[in-house]
Amino acid sequence: MTATKKNWKVRSLLAASLGAACLLAGPSPAMAEAAWPDKPIVMVVPYSAGGPTDVVARMLAIPMGKSLGQTVIVENTVGAGGTIAPTRVARAAPNGYTILIHHMGMATAPALYKKLNYDPLKDFEYVGQVMDVPMTLLSRKDFPANNFQELLAYVKANKDKVTLANAGTGAVSQLCGLLFMHQIGVQLTTIPYKGAGPALNDLMGGQVDLLCDQTTQTAPVIKDGNRVKVFGVTTPKRLSSMPNIPTLDEQGLKGFDVKVWHGIYAPKGTPPAVIEKLNIALRAALQDDMVKKRFAELSTEAAPMDKVTPEALRTHLAAEIDKWGKVIRAAGVQAD
């Protein structure tokens, strides 16, 4: 065999060996990111099925999946005031296949819980803000009061005989209720539920008296007109979709302003290229005609596009942690 043939044979064997090694090692990170996603993505919701955050997640899942070319599966991981789901996502593999949708509970948990198994500012990557949701103050349909002034008179006369439902410790409905009780100077009997859906069901069934909850859940029953009474909205201005319902601010609770914002997160270390694809899918979903129609029906709007960015979500989250931390510590509220 000539030297040339021997060299050719050696080079062929080396090439084959390198090819086999590459196959065993799998695709490079860059190749994996380029191919992402090649399987379904799980969007984790911290609250029960049928609740406001779950409703938002299911509205976004289909158009986001269409944009990504994969199914987005919504999974409810309920418990511990909405802190189990973020813990699950924070500990998940940082590959973009497990993401979290959460509301302002991401900002209130650090002040509510002495021991938290995740740090909202250190253990996540940020995809973008989703929406701001107004809230409404409701009662069971046979509640004695028929307007806000009658409501105030009744609760001040009956105090802890009046029951105020919420979706669980740390839920936005609890925070709204705390602010309501603080501003009227009356302590009611609070009834925590495992989610906003069960709380609203019991309100409509007459088992509890009052509930402060998001329009993503309450708008349909308010518009129905026969299942609850509504006493006001929690935003400084009336809602264009329900202009006849006055704000709590204009009825005497000056400065009462509670809006529920949502964001989407991924585990810390998720590659920037994957975060970018998730962000593009989120932006596309928020501009989807059916999503915009559903948002309008539920008296809410998508976040402006300049807020639907990783940087905007992180900045907003940090500001909200500071804001709600002061409110919760002043109220002396603890969840554990």
PDB file of C-alpha atoms in Angstrom, residues 14 52 140 144 149-150 188 218 222-223 235 278 311 333 336:
ATOM      1  CA  LEU A  14     -10.410   9.606  12.007  1.00  0.00           C
ATOM      2  CA  PRO A  52     -58.700  33.983  36.500  1.00  0.00           C
ATOM      3  CA  ARG A 140     -74.258  36.996  46.887  1.00  0.00           C
ATOM      4  CA  PRO A 144     -79.260  42.762  52.160  1.00  0.00           C
ATOM      5  CA  GLN A 149     -73.478  52.983  50.858  1.00  0.00           C
ATOM      6  CA  GLU A 150     -75.918  50.325  52.094  1.00  0.00           C
ATOM      7  CA  LEU A 188     -64.717  40.875  58.509  1.00  0.00           C
ATOM      8  CA  THR A 218     -66.490  37.972  37.295  1.00  0.00           C
ATOM      9  CA  ILE A 222     -71.975  40.331  36.306  1.00  0.00           C
ATOM     10  CA  LYS A 223     -73.286  40.666  32.768  1.00  0.00           C
ATOM     11  CA  THR A 235     -59.631  50.875  39.206  1.00  0.00           C
ATOM     12  CA  LEU A 278     -41.161  32.578  23.733  1.00  0.00           C
ATOM     13  CA  GLU A 311     -36.526  43.751  30.705  1.00  0.00           C
ATOM     14  CA  VAL A 333     -49.953  39.881  57.379  1.00  0.00           C
ATOM     15  CA  ASP A 336     -46.764  31.043  57.316  1.00  0.00           C
TER      16      ASP A 336
END
